[in-house]
PDB file of C-alpha atoms in Angstrom:
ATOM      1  CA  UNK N   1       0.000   0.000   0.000  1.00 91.00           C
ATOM      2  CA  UNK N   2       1.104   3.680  -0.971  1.00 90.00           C
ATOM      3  CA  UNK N   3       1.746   6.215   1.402  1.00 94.00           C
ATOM      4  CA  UNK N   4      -0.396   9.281   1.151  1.00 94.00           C
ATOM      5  CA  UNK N   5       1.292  12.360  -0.719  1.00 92.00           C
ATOM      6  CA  UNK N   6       0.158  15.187  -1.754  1.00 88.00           C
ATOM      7  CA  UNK N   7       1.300  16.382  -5.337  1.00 89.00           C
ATOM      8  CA  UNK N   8      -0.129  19.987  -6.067  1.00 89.00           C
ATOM      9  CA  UNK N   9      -3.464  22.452  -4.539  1.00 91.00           C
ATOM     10  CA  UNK N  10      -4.999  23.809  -7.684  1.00 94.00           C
ATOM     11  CA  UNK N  11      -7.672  26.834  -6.300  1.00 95.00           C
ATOM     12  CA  UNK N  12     -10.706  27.147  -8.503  1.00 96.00           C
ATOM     13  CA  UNK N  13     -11.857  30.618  -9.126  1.00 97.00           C
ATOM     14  CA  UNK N  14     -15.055  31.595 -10.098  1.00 97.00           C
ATOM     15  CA  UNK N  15     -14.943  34.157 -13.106  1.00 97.00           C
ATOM     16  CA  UNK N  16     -18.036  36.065 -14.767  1.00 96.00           C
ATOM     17  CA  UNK N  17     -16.075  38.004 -17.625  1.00 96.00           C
ATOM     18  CA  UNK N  18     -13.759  35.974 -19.951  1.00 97.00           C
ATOM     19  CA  UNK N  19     -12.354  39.278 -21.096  1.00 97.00           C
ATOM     20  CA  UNK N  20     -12.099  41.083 -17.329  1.00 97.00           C
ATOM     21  CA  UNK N  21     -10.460  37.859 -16.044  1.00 98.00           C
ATOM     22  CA  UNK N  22      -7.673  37.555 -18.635  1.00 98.00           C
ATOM     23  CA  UNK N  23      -7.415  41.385 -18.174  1.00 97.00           C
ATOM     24  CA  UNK N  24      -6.377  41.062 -14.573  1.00 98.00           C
ATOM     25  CA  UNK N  25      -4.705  37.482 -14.525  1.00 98.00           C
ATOM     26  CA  UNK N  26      -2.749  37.357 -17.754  1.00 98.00           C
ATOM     27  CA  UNK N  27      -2.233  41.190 -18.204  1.00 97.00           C
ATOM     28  CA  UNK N  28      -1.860  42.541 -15.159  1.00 98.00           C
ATOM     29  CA  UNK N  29      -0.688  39.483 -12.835  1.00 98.00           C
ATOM     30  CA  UNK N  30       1.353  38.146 -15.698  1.00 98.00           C
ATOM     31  CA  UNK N  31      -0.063  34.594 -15.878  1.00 98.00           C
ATOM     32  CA  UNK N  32       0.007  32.721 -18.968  1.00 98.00           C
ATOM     33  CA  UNK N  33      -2.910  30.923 -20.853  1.00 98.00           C
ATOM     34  CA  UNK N  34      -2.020  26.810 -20.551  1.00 98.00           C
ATOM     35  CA  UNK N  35      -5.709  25.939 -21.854  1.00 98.00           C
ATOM     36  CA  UNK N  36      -9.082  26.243 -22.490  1.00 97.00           C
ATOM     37  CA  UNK N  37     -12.280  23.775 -22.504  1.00 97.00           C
ATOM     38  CA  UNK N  38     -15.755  24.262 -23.226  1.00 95.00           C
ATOM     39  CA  UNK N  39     -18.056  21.330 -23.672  1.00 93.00           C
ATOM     40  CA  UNK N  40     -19.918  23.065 -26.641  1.00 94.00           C
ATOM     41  CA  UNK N  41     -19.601  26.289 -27.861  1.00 91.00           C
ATOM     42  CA  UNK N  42     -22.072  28.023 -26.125  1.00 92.00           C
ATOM     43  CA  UNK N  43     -21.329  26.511 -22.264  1.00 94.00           C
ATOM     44  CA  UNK N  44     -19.110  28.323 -19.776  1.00 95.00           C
ATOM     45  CA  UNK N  45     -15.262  28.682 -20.078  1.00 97.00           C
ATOM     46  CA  UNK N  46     -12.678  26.496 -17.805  1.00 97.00           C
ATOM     47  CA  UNK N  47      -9.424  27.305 -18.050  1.00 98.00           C
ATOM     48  CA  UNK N  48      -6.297  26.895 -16.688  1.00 98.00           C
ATOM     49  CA  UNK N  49      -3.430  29.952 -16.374  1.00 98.00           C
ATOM     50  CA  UNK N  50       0.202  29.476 -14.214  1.00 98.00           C
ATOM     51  CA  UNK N  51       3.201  31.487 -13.617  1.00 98.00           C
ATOM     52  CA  UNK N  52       5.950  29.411 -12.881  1.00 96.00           C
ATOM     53  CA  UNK N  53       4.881  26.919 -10.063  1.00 95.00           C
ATOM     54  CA  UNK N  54       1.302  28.245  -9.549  1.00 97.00           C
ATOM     55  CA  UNK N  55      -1.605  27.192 -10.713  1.00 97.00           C
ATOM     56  CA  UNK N  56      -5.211  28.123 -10.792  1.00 98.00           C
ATOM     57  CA  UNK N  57      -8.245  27.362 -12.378  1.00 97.00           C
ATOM     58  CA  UNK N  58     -10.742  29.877 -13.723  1.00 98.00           C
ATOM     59  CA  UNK N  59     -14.489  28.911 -14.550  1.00 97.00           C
ATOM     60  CA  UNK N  60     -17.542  30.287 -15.703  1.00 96.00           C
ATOM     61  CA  UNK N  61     -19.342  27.124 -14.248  1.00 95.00           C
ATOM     62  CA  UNK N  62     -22.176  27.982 -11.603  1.00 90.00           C
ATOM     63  CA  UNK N  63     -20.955  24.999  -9.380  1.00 89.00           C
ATOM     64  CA  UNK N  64     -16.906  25.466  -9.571  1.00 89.00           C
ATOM     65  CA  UNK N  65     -16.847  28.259  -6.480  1.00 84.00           C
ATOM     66  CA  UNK N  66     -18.723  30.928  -5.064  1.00 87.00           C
ATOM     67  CA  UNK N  67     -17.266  34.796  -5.999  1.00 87.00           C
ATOM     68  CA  UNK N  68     -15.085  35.746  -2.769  1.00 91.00           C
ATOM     69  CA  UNK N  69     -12.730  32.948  -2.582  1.00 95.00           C
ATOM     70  CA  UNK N  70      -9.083  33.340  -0.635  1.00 96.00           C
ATOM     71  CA  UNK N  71      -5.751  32.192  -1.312  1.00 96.00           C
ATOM     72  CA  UNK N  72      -2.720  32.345   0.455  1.00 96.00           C
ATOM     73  CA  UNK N  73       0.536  32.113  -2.003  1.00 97.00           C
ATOM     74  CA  UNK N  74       3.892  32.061   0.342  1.00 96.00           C
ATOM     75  CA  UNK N  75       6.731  32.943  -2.521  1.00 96.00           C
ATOM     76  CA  UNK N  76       9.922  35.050  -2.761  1.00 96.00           C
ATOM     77  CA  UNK N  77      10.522  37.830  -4.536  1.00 97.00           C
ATOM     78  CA  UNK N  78       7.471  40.251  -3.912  1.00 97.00           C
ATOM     79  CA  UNK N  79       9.084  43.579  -4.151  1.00 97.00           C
ATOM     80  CA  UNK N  80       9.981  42.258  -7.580  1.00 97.00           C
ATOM     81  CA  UNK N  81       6.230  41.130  -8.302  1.00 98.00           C
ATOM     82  CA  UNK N  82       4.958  44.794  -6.453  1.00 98.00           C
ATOM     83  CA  UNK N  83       7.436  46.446  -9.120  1.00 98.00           C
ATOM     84  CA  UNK N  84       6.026  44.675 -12.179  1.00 97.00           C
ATOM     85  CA  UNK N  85       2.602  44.575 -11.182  1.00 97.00           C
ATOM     86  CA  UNK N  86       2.803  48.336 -10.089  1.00 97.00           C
ATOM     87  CA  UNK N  87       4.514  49.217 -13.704  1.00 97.00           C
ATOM     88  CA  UNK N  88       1.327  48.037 -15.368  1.00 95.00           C
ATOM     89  CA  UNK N  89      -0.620  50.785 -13.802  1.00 90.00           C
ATOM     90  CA  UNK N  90      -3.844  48.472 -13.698  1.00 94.00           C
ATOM     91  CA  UNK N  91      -7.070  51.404 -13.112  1.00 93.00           C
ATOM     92  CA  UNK N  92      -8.867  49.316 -10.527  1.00 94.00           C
ATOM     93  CA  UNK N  93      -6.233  48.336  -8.124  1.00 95.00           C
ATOM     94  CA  UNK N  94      -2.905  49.550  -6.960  1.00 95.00           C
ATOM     95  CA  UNK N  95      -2.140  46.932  -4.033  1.00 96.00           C
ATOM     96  CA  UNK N  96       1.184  47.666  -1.538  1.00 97.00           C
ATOM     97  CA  UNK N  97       2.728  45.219   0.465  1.00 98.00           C
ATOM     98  CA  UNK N  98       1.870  45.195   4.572  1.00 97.00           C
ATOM     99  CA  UNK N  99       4.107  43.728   6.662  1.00 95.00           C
ATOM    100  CA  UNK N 100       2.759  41.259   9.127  1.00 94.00           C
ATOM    101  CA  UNK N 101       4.252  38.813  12.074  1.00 93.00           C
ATOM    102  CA  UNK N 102       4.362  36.219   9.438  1.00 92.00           C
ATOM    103  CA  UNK N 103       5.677  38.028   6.407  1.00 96.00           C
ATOM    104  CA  UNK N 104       5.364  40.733   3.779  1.00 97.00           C
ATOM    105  CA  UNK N 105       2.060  40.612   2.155  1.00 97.00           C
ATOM    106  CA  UNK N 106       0.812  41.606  -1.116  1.00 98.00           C
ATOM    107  CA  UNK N 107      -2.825  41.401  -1.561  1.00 98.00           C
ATOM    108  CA  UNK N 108      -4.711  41.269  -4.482  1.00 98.00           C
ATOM    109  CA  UNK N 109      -8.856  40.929  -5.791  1.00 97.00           C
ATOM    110  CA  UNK N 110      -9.804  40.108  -8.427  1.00 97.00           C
ATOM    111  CA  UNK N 111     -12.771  41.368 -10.305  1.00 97.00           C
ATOM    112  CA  UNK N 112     -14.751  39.095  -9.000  1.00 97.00           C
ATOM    113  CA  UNK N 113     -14.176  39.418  -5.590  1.00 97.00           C
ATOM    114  CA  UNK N 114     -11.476  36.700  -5.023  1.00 97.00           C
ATOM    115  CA  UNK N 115      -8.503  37.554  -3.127  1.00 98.00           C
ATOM    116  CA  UNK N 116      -5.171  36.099  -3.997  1.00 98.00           C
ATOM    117  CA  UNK N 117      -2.483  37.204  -0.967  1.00 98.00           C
ATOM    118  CA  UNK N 118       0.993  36.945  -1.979  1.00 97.00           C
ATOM    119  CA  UNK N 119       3.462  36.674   1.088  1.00 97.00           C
ATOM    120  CA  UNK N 120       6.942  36.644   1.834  1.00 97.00           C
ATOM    121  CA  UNK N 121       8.961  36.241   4.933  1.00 89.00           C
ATOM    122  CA  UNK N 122       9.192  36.456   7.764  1.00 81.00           C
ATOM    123  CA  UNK N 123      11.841  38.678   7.277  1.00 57.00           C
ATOM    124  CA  UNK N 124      15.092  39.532   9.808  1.00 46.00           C
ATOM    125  CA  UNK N 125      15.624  43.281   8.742  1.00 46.00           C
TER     126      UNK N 125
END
């Protein structure tokens, strides 16, 4: 018998604008396309967009999430990711990093409502 392990957490956001969602994830956040499904033309969009080790899944489909959802991404680099994101001057949201007890964190919503906070640390300054 196998031990149990755990390969990957793929989050499941719930989207309501194809065009507003690629907008913010692809433009803005910097995510790249890997694929898209529909079971017939006219049904809801799944899709799946990364950057580098992250993963998430975006969906149209009434039962995938409800709007709202939170993430919680540990990662390094985040004053690099504030810089890019910030240089993209995005007109709904210009996010800054907070520093917490357990790291620097960079939060971001969607607009949908689903928060994706980025965090770093903790840091010995």
């Amino acid at each position: 018998m196998k031990s149990v392990q755990f390969e990957q957490v793929c989050p499941i956001f719930r989207i309501f604008d194809i065009d507003k969602a690629k907008e913010f994830y692809l433009d803005y956040l910097g995510f790249q396309c890997d694929w898209e499904h529909r079971f017939a033309e006219n049904m809801p969009l799944y899709m799946q967009i990364s950057r580098g080790n992250l993963v998430l899944h975006l969906s149209e489909h009434h039962g995938d999430g409800s709007p709202g959802a939170n993430i919680f991404v540990r990662m390094q680099g985040i004053d690099s990711l504030h810089q890019e994101i910030s240089s993209r001057q995005y007109r709904f949201l210009r996010p800054g990093i907070e520093t917490q007890s357990w790291g620097r964190v960079l939060a971001v919503i969607d607009p949908f409502g689903n928060r994706i906070q980025f965090c770093e640390g903790p840091h010995d300054e």
